[in-house]
PDB file of N, CA and C in Angstrom:
ATOM      1  N   UNK A   1      21.781  21.453  14.851  1.00  0.00           N
ATOM      2  CA  UNK A   1      21.887  20.053  15.199  1.00  0.00           C
ATOM      3  C   UNK A   1      21.817  19.213  13.931  1.00  0.00           C
ATOM      4  N   UNK A   2      22.744  18.308  13.786  1.00  0.00           N
ATOM      5  CA  UNK A   2      22.837  17.473  12.596  1.00  0.00           C
ATOM      6  C   UNK A   2      21.828  16.321  12.682  1.00  0.00           C
ATOM      7  N   UNK A   3      21.127  16.068  11.559  1.00  0.00           N
ATOM      8  CA  UNK A   3      20.170  14.959  11.517  1.00  0.00           C
ATOM      9  C   UNK A   3      20.925  13.641  11.554  1.00  0.00           C
ATOM     10  N   UNK A   4      20.380  12.648  12.245  1.00  0.00           N
ATOM     11  CA  UNK A   4      21.037  11.341  12.249  1.00  0.00           C
ATOM     12  C   UNK A   4      20.932  10.693  10.868  1.00  0.00           C
ATOM     13  N   UNK A   5      21.921   9.922  10.535  1.00  0.00           N
ATOM     14  CA  UNK A   5      21.939   9.244   9.239  1.00  0.00           C
ATOM     15  C   UNK A   5      21.062   8.003   9.287  1.00  0.00           C
ATOM     16  N   UNK A   6      20.214   7.844   8.302  1.00  0.00           N
ATOM     17  CA  UNK A   6      19.375   6.648   8.225  1.00  0.00           C
ATOM     18  C   UNK A   6      20.216   5.418   7.870  1.00  0.00           C
ATOM     19  N   UNK A   7      21.361   5.662   7.261  1.00  0.00           N
ATOM     20  CA  UNK A   7      22.227   4.560   6.843  1.00  0.00           C
ATOM     21  C   UNK A   7      22.603   3.658   8.017  1.00  0.00           C
ATOM     22  N   UNK A   8      22.924   4.264   9.172  1.00  0.00           N
ATOM     23  CA  UNK A   8      23.317   3.459  10.327  1.00  0.00           C
ATOM     24  C   UNK A   8      22.127   2.639  10.831  1.00  0.00           C
ATOM     25  N   UNK A   9      20.919   3.203  10.787  1.00  0.00           N
ATOM     26  CA  UNK A   9      19.730   2.459  11.196  1.00  0.00           C
ATOM     27  C   UNK A   9      19.485   1.276  10.268  1.00  0.00           C
ATOM     28  N   UNK A  10      19.672   1.481   8.986  1.00  0.00           N
ATOM     29  CA  UNK A  10      19.456   0.404   8.026  1.00  0.00           C
ATOM     30  C   UNK A  10      20.458  -0.724   8.231  1.00  0.00           C
ATOM     31  N   UNK A  11      21.670  -0.379   8.605  1.00  0.00           N
ATOM     32  CA  UNK A  11      22.667  -1.415   8.885  1.00  0.00           C
ATOM     33  C   UNK A  11      22.243  -2.248  10.088  1.00  0.00           C
ATOM     34  N   UNK A  12      21.694  -1.588  11.113  1.00  0.00           N
ATOM     35  CA  UNK A  12      21.226  -2.326  12.288  1.00  0.00           C
ATOM     36  C   UNK A  12      20.057  -3.239  11.931  1.00  0.00           C
ATOM     37  N   UNK A  13      19.148  -2.746  11.140  1.00  0.00           N
ATOM     38  CA  UNK A  13      17.990  -3.562  10.730  1.00  0.00           C
ATOM     39  C   UNK A  13      18.462  -4.755   9.915  1.00  0.00           C
ATOM     40  N   UNK A  14      19.354  -4.533   8.978  1.00  0.00           N
ATOM     41  CA  UNK A  14      19.850  -5.619   8.133  1.00  0.00           C
ATOM     42  C   UNK A  14      20.606  -6.659   8.949  1.00  0.00           C
ATOM     43  N   UNK A  15      21.277  -6.239  10.010  1.00  0.00           N
ATOM     44  CA  UNK A  15      22.072  -7.159  10.827  1.00  0.00           C
ATOM     45  C   UNK A  15      21.224  -7.920  11.845  1.00  0.00           C
ATOM     46  N   UNK A  16      19.985  -7.481  12.067  1.00  0.00           N
ATOM     47  CA  UNK A  16      19.143  -8.104  13.091  1.00  0.00           C
ATOM     48  C   UNK A  16      18.749  -9.527  12.683  1.00  0.00           C
ATOM     49  N   UNK A  17      18.894 -10.449  13.615  1.00  0.00           N
ATOM     50  CA  UNK A  17      18.461 -11.836  13.415  1.00  0.00           C
ATOM     51  C   UNK A  17      17.220 -12.043  14.268  1.00  0.00           C
ATOM     52  N   UNK A  18      16.108 -12.427  13.611  1.00  0.00           N
ATOM     53  CA  UNK A  18      14.850 -12.606  14.342  1.00  0.00           C
ATOM     54  C   UNK A  18      14.947 -13.780  15.308  1.00  0.00           C
ATOM     55  N   UNK A  19      14.396 -13.571  16.479  1.00  0.00           N
ATOM     56  CA  UNK A  19      14.317 -14.613  17.491  1.00  0.00           C
ATOM     57  C   UNK A  19      12.946 -15.291  17.381  1.00  0.00           C
ATOM     58  N   UNK A  20      12.825 -16.479  17.941  1.00  0.00           N
ATOM     59  CA  UNK A  20      11.588 -17.261  17.838  1.00  0.00           C
ATOM     60  C   UNK A  20      10.368 -16.488  18.333  1.00  0.00           C
ATOM     61  N   UNK A  21      10.501 -15.745  19.428  1.00  0.00           N
ATOM     62  CA  UNK A  21       9.350 -15.016  19.973  1.00  0.00           C
ATOM     63  C   UNK A  21       8.893 -13.878  19.065  1.00  0.00           C
ATOM     64  N   UNK A  22       9.754 -13.396  18.169  1.00  0.00           N
ATOM     65  CA  UNK A  22       9.370 -12.324  17.253  1.00  0.00           C
ATOM     66  C   UNK A  22       8.478 -12.830  16.131  1.00  0.00           C
ATOM     67  N   UNK A  23       8.519 -14.104  15.840  1.00  0.00           N
ATOM     68  CA  UNK A  23       7.686 -14.669  14.780  1.00  0.00           C
ATOM     69  C   UNK A  23       6.207 -14.618  15.143  1.00  0.00           C
ATOM     70  N   UNK A  24       5.898 -14.575  16.441  1.00  0.00           N
ATOM     71  CA  UNK A  24       4.502 -14.511  16.875  1.00  0.00           C
ATOM     72  C   UNK A  24       3.825 -13.244  16.376  1.00  0.00           C
ATOM     73  N   UNK A  25       4.565 -12.158  16.253  1.00  0.00           N
ATOM     74  CA  UNK A  25       4.005 -10.886  15.805  1.00  0.00           C
ATOM     75  C   UNK A  25       3.915 -10.777  14.290  1.00  0.00           C
ATOM     76  N   UNK A  26       4.659 -11.590  13.579  1.00  0.00           N
ATOM     77  CA  UNK A  26       4.694 -11.503  12.123  1.00  0.00           C
ATOM     78  C   UNK A  26       3.493 -12.236  11.528  1.00  0.00           C
ATOM     79  N   UNK A  27       2.800 -11.616  10.570  1.00  0.00           N
ATOM     80  CA  UNK A  27       1.657 -12.292   9.952  1.00  0.00           C
ATOM     81  C   UNK A  27       2.134 -13.459   9.082  1.00  0.00           C
ATOM     82  N   UNK A  28       1.257 -14.454   8.948  1.00  0.00           N
ATOM     83  CA  UNK A  28       1.585 -15.581   8.076  1.00  0.00           C
ATOM     84  C   UNK A  28       1.484 -15.107   6.631  1.00  0.00           C
ATOM     85  N   UNK A  29       2.465 -15.429   5.835  1.00  0.00           N
ATOM     86  CA  UNK A  29       2.466 -15.033   4.430  1.00  0.00           C
ATOM     87  C   UNK A  29       1.897 -16.187   3.611  1.00  0.00           C
ATOM     88  N   UNK A  30       0.611 -16.068   3.299  1.00  0.00           N
ATOM     89  CA  UNK A  30      -0.099 -17.126   2.587  1.00  0.00           C
ATOM     90  C   UNK A  30       0.067 -16.957   1.077  1.00  0.00           C
ATOM     91  N   UNK A  31      -0.400 -17.944   0.338  1.00  0.00           N
ATOM     92  CA  UNK A  31      -0.368 -17.873  -1.126  1.00  0.00           C
ATOM     93  C   UNK A  31      -1.198 -16.684  -1.608  1.00  0.00           C
ATOM     94  N   UNK A  32      -2.321 -16.396  -0.937  1.00  0.00           N
ATOM     95  CA  UNK A  32      -3.149 -15.248  -1.319  1.00  0.00           C
ATOM     96  C   UNK A  32      -2.394 -13.930  -1.155  1.00  0.00           C
ATOM     97  N   UNK A  33      -1.578 -13.834  -0.100  1.00  0.00           N
ATOM     98  CA  UNK A  33      -0.773 -12.638   0.112  1.00  0.00           C
ATOM     99  C   UNK A  33       0.127 -12.391  -1.107  1.00  0.00           C
ATOM    100  N   UNK A  34       0.801 -13.444  -1.570  1.00  0.00           N
ATOM    101  CA  UNK A  34       1.734 -13.286  -2.685  1.00  0.00           C
ATOM    102  C   UNK A  34       1.019 -13.077  -4.013  1.00  0.00           C
ATOM    103  N   UNK A  35      -0.200 -13.602  -4.160  1.00  0.00           N
ATOM    104  CA  UNK A  35      -0.972 -13.375  -5.384  1.00  0.00           C
ATOM    105  C   UNK A  35      -1.310 -11.896  -5.540  1.00  0.00           C
ATOM    106  N   UNK A  36      -1.520 -11.209  -4.417  1.00  0.00           N
ATOM    107  CA  UNK A  36      -1.923  -9.804  -4.445  1.00  0.00           C
ATOM    108  C   UNK A  36      -0.739  -8.845  -4.398  1.00  0.00           C
ATOM    109  N   UNK A  37       0.447  -9.360  -4.188  1.00  0.00           N
ATOM    110  CA  UNK A  37       1.619  -8.498  -4.010  1.00  0.00           C
ATOM    111  C   UNK A  37       2.098  -7.909  -5.331  1.00  0.00           C
ATOM    112  N   UNK A  38       2.672  -6.706  -5.242  1.00  0.00           N
ATOM    113  CA  UNK A  38       3.349  -6.132  -6.395  1.00  0.00           C
ATOM    114  C   UNK A  38       4.679  -6.862  -6.563  1.00  0.00           C
ATOM    115  N   UNK A  39       5.159  -6.922  -7.787  1.00  0.00           N
ATOM    116  CA  UNK A  39       6.363  -7.697  -8.085  1.00  0.00           C
ATOM    117  C   UNK A  39       7.362  -6.808  -8.820  1.00  0.00           C
ATOM    118  N   UNK A  40       8.640  -7.013  -8.541  1.00  0.00           N
ATOM    119  CA  UNK A  40       9.688  -6.347  -9.307  1.00  0.00           C
ATOM    120  C   UNK A  40      10.194  -7.299 -10.368  1.00  0.00           C
ATOM    121  N   UNK A  41      10.185  -6.846 -11.618  1.00  0.00           N
ATOM    122  CA  UNK A  41      10.743  -7.595 -12.728  1.00  0.00           C
ATOM    123  C   UNK A  41      12.028  -6.869 -13.104  1.00  0.00           C
ATOM    124  N   UNK A  42      13.134  -7.320 -12.525  1.00  0.00           N
ATOM    125  CA  UNK A  42      14.385  -6.574 -12.671  1.00  0.00           C
ATOM    126  C   UNK A  42      14.260  -5.293 -11.878  1.00  0.00           C
ATOM    127  N   UNK A  43      14.356  -4.157 -12.539  1.00  0.00           N
ATOM    128  CA  UNK A  43      14.233  -2.859 -11.879  1.00  0.00           C
ATOM    129  C   UNK A  43      12.832  -2.275 -12.013  1.00  0.00           C
ATOM    130  N   UNK A  44      11.958  -2.937 -12.788  1.00  0.00           N
ATOM    131  CA  UNK A  44      10.631  -2.392 -13.065  1.00  0.00           C
ATOM    132  C   UNK A  44       9.585  -2.990 -12.130  1.00  0.00           C
ATOM    133  N   UNK A  45       8.763  -2.119 -11.527  1.00  0.00           N
ATOM    134  CA  UNK A  45       7.692  -2.542 -10.643  1.00  0.00           C
ATOM    135  C   UNK A  45       6.491  -2.944 -11.481  1.00  0.00           C
ATOM    136  N   UNK A  46       5.998  -4.152 -11.269  1.00  0.00           N
ATOM    137  CA  UNK A  46       4.812  -4.647 -11.964  1.00  0.00           C
ATOM    138  C   UNK A  46       3.675  -4.636 -10.948  1.00  0.00           C
ATOM    139  N   UNK A  47       2.700  -3.787 -11.168  1.00  0.00           N
ATOM    140  CA  UNK A  47       1.585  -3.668 -10.228  1.00  0.00           C
ATOM    141  C   UNK A  47       0.485  -4.660 -10.588  1.00  0.00           C
ATOM    142  N   UNK A  48      -0.182  -5.150  -9.545  1.00  0.00           N
ATOM    143  CA  UNK A  48      -1.339  -6.021  -9.729  1.00  0.00           C
ATOM    144  C   UNK A  48      -2.547  -5.148 -10.001  1.00  0.00           C
ATOM    145  N   UNK A  49      -3.582  -5.729 -10.505  1.00  0.00           N
ATOM    146  CA  UNK A  49      -4.811  -4.977 -10.729  1.00  0.00           C
ATOM    147  C   UNK A  49      -5.451  -5.390 -12.024  1.00  0.00           C
ATOM    148  N   UNK A  50      -6.390  -4.602 -12.457  1.00  0.00           N
ATOM    149  CA  UNK A  50      -7.137  -4.900 -13.671  1.00  0.00           C
ATOM    150  C   UNK A  50      -6.187  -4.840 -14.863  1.00  0.00           C
ATOM    151  N   UNK A  51      -6.170  -5.900 -15.671  1.00  0.00           N
ATOM    152  CA  UNK A  51      -5.273  -5.903 -16.822  1.00  0.00           C
ATOM    153  C   UNK A  51      -5.716  -4.898 -17.887  1.00  0.00           C
ATOM    154  N   UNK A  52      -4.749  -4.424 -18.638  1.00  0.00           N
ATOM    155  CA  UNK A  52      -5.053  -3.511 -19.735  1.00  0.00           C
ATOM    156  C   UNK A  52      -5.972  -4.223 -20.721  1.00  0.00           C
ATOM    157  N   UNK A  53      -6.906  -3.498 -21.274  1.00  0.00           N
ATOM    158  CA  UNK A  53      -7.815  -4.096 -22.242  1.00  0.00           C
ATOM    159  C   UNK A  53      -8.985  -4.810 -21.590  1.00  0.00           C
ATOM    160  N   UNK A  54      -9.230  -4.545 -20.317  1.00  0.00           N
ATOM    161  CA  UNK A  54     -10.338  -5.168 -19.603  1.00  0.00           C
ATOM    162  C   UNK A  54     -11.660  -4.730 -20.219  1.00  0.00           C
ATOM    163  N   UNK A  55     -12.664  -5.568 -20.072  1.00  0.00           N
ATOM    164  CA  UNK A  55     -13.972  -5.245 -20.645  1.00  0.00           C
ATOM    165  C   UNK A  55     -14.816  -4.388 -19.708  1.00  0.00           C
ATOM    166  N   UNK A  56     -14.262  -3.980 -18.574  1.00  0.00           N
ATOM    167  CA  UNK A  56     -15.017  -3.155 -17.643  1.00  0.00           C
ATOM    168  C   UNK A  56     -15.098  -1.722 -18.150  1.00  0.00           C
ATOM    169  N   UNK A  57     -16.235  -1.082 -17.833  1.00  0.00           N
ATOM    170  CA  UNK A  57     -16.504   0.274 -18.284  1.00  0.00           C
ATOM    171  C   UNK A  57     -16.789   1.147 -17.069  1.00  0.00           C
ATOM    172  N   UNK A  58     -16.190   2.320 -17.037  1.00  0.00           N
ATOM    173  CA  UNK A  58     -16.439   3.260 -15.952  1.00  0.00           C
ATOM    174  C   UNK A  58     -17.777   3.954 -16.195  1.00  0.00           C
ATOM    175  N   UNK A  59     -18.566   4.095 -15.130  1.00  0.00           N
ATOM    176  CA  UNK A  59     -19.863   4.756 -15.236  1.00  0.00           C
ATOM    177  C   UNK A  59     -20.210   5.411 -13.913  1.00  0.00           C
ATOM    178  N   UNK A  60     -21.282   6.169 -13.901  1.00  0.00           N
ATOM    179  CA  UNK A  60     -21.799   6.753 -12.673  1.00  0.00           C
ATOM    180  C   UNK A  60     -23.177   6.170 -12.439  1.00  0.00           C
ATOM    181  N   UNK A  61     -23.430   5.725 -11.216  1.00  0.00           N
ATOM    182  CA  UNK A  61     -24.715   5.103 -10.882  1.00  0.00           C
ATOM    183  C   UNK A  61     -25.064   5.482  -9.451  1.00  0.00           C
ATOM    184  N   UNK A  62     -26.337   5.521  -9.137  1.00  0.00           N
ATOM    185  CA  UNK A  62     -26.787   5.876  -7.790  1.00  0.00           C
ATOM    186  C   UNK A  62     -27.379   4.640  -7.115  1.00  0.00           C
ATOM    187  N   UNK A  63     -26.956   4.399  -5.856  1.00  0.00           N
ATOM    188  CA  UNK A  63     -27.470   3.304  -5.043  1.00  0.00           C
ATOM    189  C   UNK A  63     -28.038   3.884  -3.760  1.00  0.00           C
ATOM    190  N   UNK A  64     -28.955   3.154  -3.132  1.00  0.00           N
ATOM    191  CA  UNK A  64     -29.419   3.551  -1.800  1.00  0.00           C
ATOM    192  C   UNK A  64     -28.221   3.513  -0.858  1.00  0.00           C
ATOM    193  N   UNK A  65     -28.215   4.429   0.121  1.00  0.00           N
ATOM    194  CA  UNK A  65     -27.095   4.519   1.064  1.00  0.00           C
ATOM    195  C   UNK A  65     -26.813   3.186   1.742  1.00  0.00           C
ATOM    196  N   UNK A  66     -27.877   2.502   2.194  1.00  0.00           N
ATOM    197  CA  UNK A  66     -27.660   1.267   2.944  1.00  0.00           C
ATOM    198  C   UNK A  66     -27.052   0.160   2.077  1.00  0.00           C
ATOM    199  N   UNK A  67     -27.372   0.153   0.784  1.00  0.00           N
ATOM    200  CA  UNK A  67     -26.788  -0.845  -0.116  1.00  0.00           C
ATOM    201  C   UNK A  67     -25.299  -0.571  -0.289  1.00  0.00           C
ATOM    202  N   UNK A  68     -24.963   0.672  -0.585  1.00  0.00           N
ATOM    203  CA  UNK A  68     -23.560   1.039  -0.787  1.00  0.00           C
ATOM    204  C   UNK A  68     -22.753   0.831   0.490  1.00  0.00           C
ATOM    205  N   UNK A  69     -23.297   1.238   1.631  1.00  0.00           N
ATOM    206  CA  UNK A  69     -22.605   1.080   2.900  1.00  0.00           C
ATOM    207  C   UNK A  69     -22.356  -0.395   3.218  1.00  0.00           C
ATOM    208  N   UNK A  70     -23.353  -1.238   2.942  1.00  0.00           N
ATOM    209  CA  UNK A  70     -23.203  -2.672   3.221  1.00  0.00           C
ATOM    210  C   UNK A  70     -22.030  -3.254   2.435  1.00  0.00           C
ATOM    211  N   UNK A  71     -21.895  -2.892   1.166  1.00  0.00           N
ATOM    212  CA  UNK A  71     -20.785  -3.408   0.371  1.00  0.00           C
ATOM    213  C   UNK A  71     -19.460  -2.801   0.820  1.00  0.00           C
ATOM    214  N   UNK A  72     -19.427  -1.501   1.101  1.00  0.00           N
ATOM    215  CA  UNK A  72     -18.186  -0.860   1.525  1.00  0.00           C
ATOM    216  C   UNK A  72     -17.676  -1.423   2.849  1.00  0.00           C
ATOM    217  N   UNK A  73     -18.603  -1.817   3.736  1.00  0.00           N
ATOM    218  CA  UNK A  73     -18.196  -2.355   5.027  1.00  0.00           C
ATOM    219  C   UNK A  73     -17.523  -3.717   4.908  1.00  0.00           C
ATOM    220  N   UNK A  74     -17.609  -4.355   3.749  1.00  0.00           N
ATOM    221  CA  UNK A  74     -16.939  -5.650   3.564  1.00  0.00           C
ATOM    222  C   UNK A  74     -15.451  -5.465   3.290  1.00  0.00           C
ATOM    223  N   UNK A  75     -14.989  -4.217   3.145  1.00  0.00           N
ATOM    224  CA  UNK A  75     -13.559  -3.946   2.986  1.00  0.00           C
ATOM    225  C   UNK A  75     -13.119  -3.835   1.542  1.00  0.00           C
ATOM    226  N   UNK A  76     -11.796  -3.837   1.375  1.00  0.00           N
ATOM    227  CA  UNK A  76     -11.220  -3.715   0.028  1.00  0.00           C
ATOM    228  C   UNK A  76     -11.803  -4.778  -0.889  1.00  0.00           C
ATOM    229  N   UNK A  77     -12.049  -4.386  -2.123  1.00  0.00           N
ATOM    230  CA  UNK A  77     -12.620  -5.310  -3.102  1.00  0.00           C
ATOM    231  C   UNK A  77     -14.140  -5.253  -3.142  1.00  0.00           C
ATOM    232  N   UNK A  78     -14.733  -4.289  -2.424  1.00  0.00           N
ATOM    233  CA  UNK A  78     -16.192  -4.215  -2.372  1.00  0.00           C
ATOM    234  C   UNK A  78     -16.802  -3.969  -3.738  1.00  0.00           C
ATOM    235  N   UNK A  79     -16.119  -3.219  -4.602  1.00  0.00           N
ATOM    236  CA  UNK A  79     -16.670  -2.948  -5.937  1.00  0.00           C
ATOM    237  C   UNK A  79     -16.723  -4.227  -6.765  1.00  0.00           C
ATOM    238  N   UNK A  80     -15.703  -5.069  -6.638  1.00  0.00           N
ATOM    239  CA  UNK A  80     -15.698  -6.343  -7.343  1.00  0.00           C
ATOM    240  C   UNK A  80     -16.813  -7.237  -6.821  1.00  0.00           C
ATOM    241  N   UNK A  81     -17.002  -7.264  -5.494  1.00  0.00           N
ATOM    242  CA  UNK A  81     -18.087  -8.070  -4.925  1.00  0.00           C
ATOM    243  C   UNK A  81     -19.445  -7.564  -5.382  1.00  0.00           C
ATOM    244  N   UNK A  82     -19.610  -6.254  -5.484  1.00  0.00           N
ATOM    245  CA  UNK A  82     -20.877  -5.694  -5.959  1.00  0.00           C
ATOM    246  C   UNK A  82     -21.091  -6.083  -7.420  1.00  0.00           C
ATOM    247  N   UNK A  83     -20.063  -6.000  -8.221  1.00  0.00           N
ATOM    248  CA  UNK A  83     -20.143  -6.387  -9.624  1.00  0.00           C
ATOM    249  C   UNK A  83     -20.530  -7.863  -9.743  1.00  0.00           C
ATOM    250  N   UNK A  84     -19.906  -8.716  -8.921  1.00  0.00           N
ATOM    251  CA  UNK A  84     -20.206 -10.150  -8.954  1.00  0.00           C
ATOM    252  C   UNK A  84     -21.637 -10.429  -8.514  1.00  0.00           C
ATOM    253  N   UNK A  85     -22.133  -9.676  -7.530  1.00  0.00           N
ATOM    254  CA  UNK A  85     -23.518  -9.846  -7.077  1.00  0.00           C
ATOM    255  C   UNK A  85     -24.496  -9.486  -8.193  1.00  0.00           C
ATOM    256  N   UNK A  86     -24.190  -8.418  -8.921  1.00  0.00           N
ATOM    257  CA  UNK A  86     -25.049  -8.031 -10.043  1.00  0.00           C
ATOM    258  C   UNK A  86     -24.984  -9.060 -11.179  1.00  0.00           C
ATOM    259  N   UNK A  87     -23.796  -9.592 -11.458  1.00  0.00           N
ATOM    260  CA  UNK A  87     -23.678 -10.633 -12.488  1.00  0.00           C
ATOM    261  C   UNK A  87     -24.460 -11.876 -12.085  1.00  0.00           C
ATOM    262  N   UNK A  88     -24.405 -12.241 -10.799  1.00  0.00           N
ATOM    263  CA  UNK A  88     -25.153 -13.394 -10.309  1.00  0.00           C
ATOM    264  C   UNK A  88     -26.653 -13.152 -10.456  1.00  0.00           C
ATOM    265  N   UNK A  89     -27.089 -11.935 -10.165  1.00  0.00           N
ATOM    266  CA  UNK A  89     -28.501 -11.595 -10.316  1.00  0.00           C
ATOM    267  C   UNK A  89     -28.931 -11.775 -11.769  1.00  0.00           C
ATOM    268  N   UNK A  90     -28.086 -11.344 -12.706  1.00  0.00           N
ATOM    269  CA  UNK A  90     -28.408 -11.471 -14.130  1.00  0.00           C
ATOM    270  C   UNK A  90     -28.562 -12.927 -14.562  1.00  0.00           C
ATOM    271  N   UNK A  91     -27.809 -13.827 -13.948  1.00  0.00           N
ATOM    272  CA  UNK A  91     -27.893 -15.263 -14.283  1.00  0.00           C
ATOM    273  C   UNK A  91     -29.266 -15.833 -13.942  1.00  0.00           C
ATOM    274  N   UNK A  92     -29.901 -15.260 -12.915  1.00  0.00           N
ATOM    275  CA  UNK A  92     -31.153 -15.836 -12.408  1.00  0.00           C
ATOM    276  C   UNK A  92     -32.400 -15.026 -12.770  1.00  0.00           C
ATOM    277  N   UNK A  93     -32.228 -13.926 -13.487  1.00  0.00           N
ATOM    278  CA  UNK A  93     -33.351 -13.062 -13.854  1.00  0.00           C
ATOM    279  C   UNK A  93     -33.237 -12.675 -15.325  1.00  0.00           C
ATOM    280  N   UNK A  94     -34.352 -12.587 -15.978  1.00  0.00           N
ATOM    281  CA  UNK A  94     -34.330 -12.101 -17.372  1.00  0.00           C
ATOM    282  C   UNK A  94     -34.762 -10.642 -17.376  1.00  0.00           C
ATOM    283  N   UNK A  95     -34.182  -9.897 -18.275  1.00  0.00           N
ATOM    284  CA  UNK A  95     -34.518  -8.465 -18.367  1.00  0.00           C
ATOM    285  C   UNK A  95     -35.532  -8.239 -19.451  1.00  0.00           C
TER     286      UNK A  95
END
């Protein structure tokens, strides 16, 4: 049995015109969405993320389970939020 060609499916998708009721299912594309999106510069994919030459250092550290779980449950970006919480703590405490 011959596999169906994806080319014909792509033509149907490209030819589809969205109707008003279909917009209800589509998420709103906010400015934050586009700030986090990967971008094509010509043919080259430019990925978002930590810029080269960042001052961050990779390390290994141990946290209580409940502390780590609490930050992880906040979703993507939990490591940045944890880093920011520690930086905030440093502003208000002397070592």
